Amino acid sequence: MIIHSRSVGYFCQSLRRTRDTYG
């Protein structure tokens, strides 16, 4: 299974948003 860098970037951004929200 190949994960596109685009998907990875979206995943990382989601984690960052969650971190900022729950700080």
PDB file of C-alpha atoms in Angstrom:
ATOM      1  CA  MET A   1       0.000   0.000   0.000  1.00  0.00           C
ATOM      2  CA  ILE A   2       1.483   3.329  -1.081  1.00  0.00           C
ATOM      3  CA  ILE A   3       0.620   6.439   0.902  1.00  0.00           C
ATOM      4  CA  HIS A   4       0.716   9.674  -1.082  1.00  0.00           C
ATOM      5  CA  SER A   5       2.693  12.542   0.413  1.00  0.00           C
ATOM      6  CA  ARG A   6      -0.499  14.573   0.054  1.00  0.00           C
ATOM      7  CA  SER A   7      -2.344  12.217   2.405  1.00  0.00           C
ATOM      8  CA  VAL A   8       0.584  12.253   4.824  1.00  0.00           C
ATOM      9  CA  GLY A   9       0.617  16.064   4.809  1.00  0.00           C
ATOM     10  CA  TYR A  10      -3.124  16.134   5.526  1.00  0.00           C
ATOM     11  CA  PHE A  11      -2.659  13.629   8.360  1.00  0.00           C
ATOM     12  CA  CYS A  12       0.174  15.665   9.887  1.00  0.00           C
ATOM     13  CA  GLN A  13      -1.897  18.839   9.602  1.00  0.00           C
ATOM     14  CA  SER A  14      -4.809  17.116  11.334  1.00  0.00           C
ATOM     15  CA  LEU A  15      -2.557  16.028  14.196  1.00  0.00           C
ATOM     16  CA  ARG A  16      -1.203  19.568  14.492  1.00  0.00           C
ATOM     17  CA  ARG A  17      -4.741  20.995  14.654  1.00  0.00           C
ATOM     18  CA  THR A  18      -5.714  18.488  17.339  1.00  0.00           C
ATOM     19  CA  ARG A  19      -2.591  19.352  19.312  1.00  0.00           C
ATOM     20  CA  ASP A  20      -3.360  23.067  19.081  1.00  0.00           C
ATOM     21  CA  THR A  21      -6.945  22.449  20.124  1.00  0.00           C
ATOM     22  CA  TYR A  22      -6.158  20.223  23.084  1.00  0.00           C
ATOM     23  CA  GLY A  23      -2.810  21.988  23.650  1.00  0.00           C
TER      24      GLY A  23
END
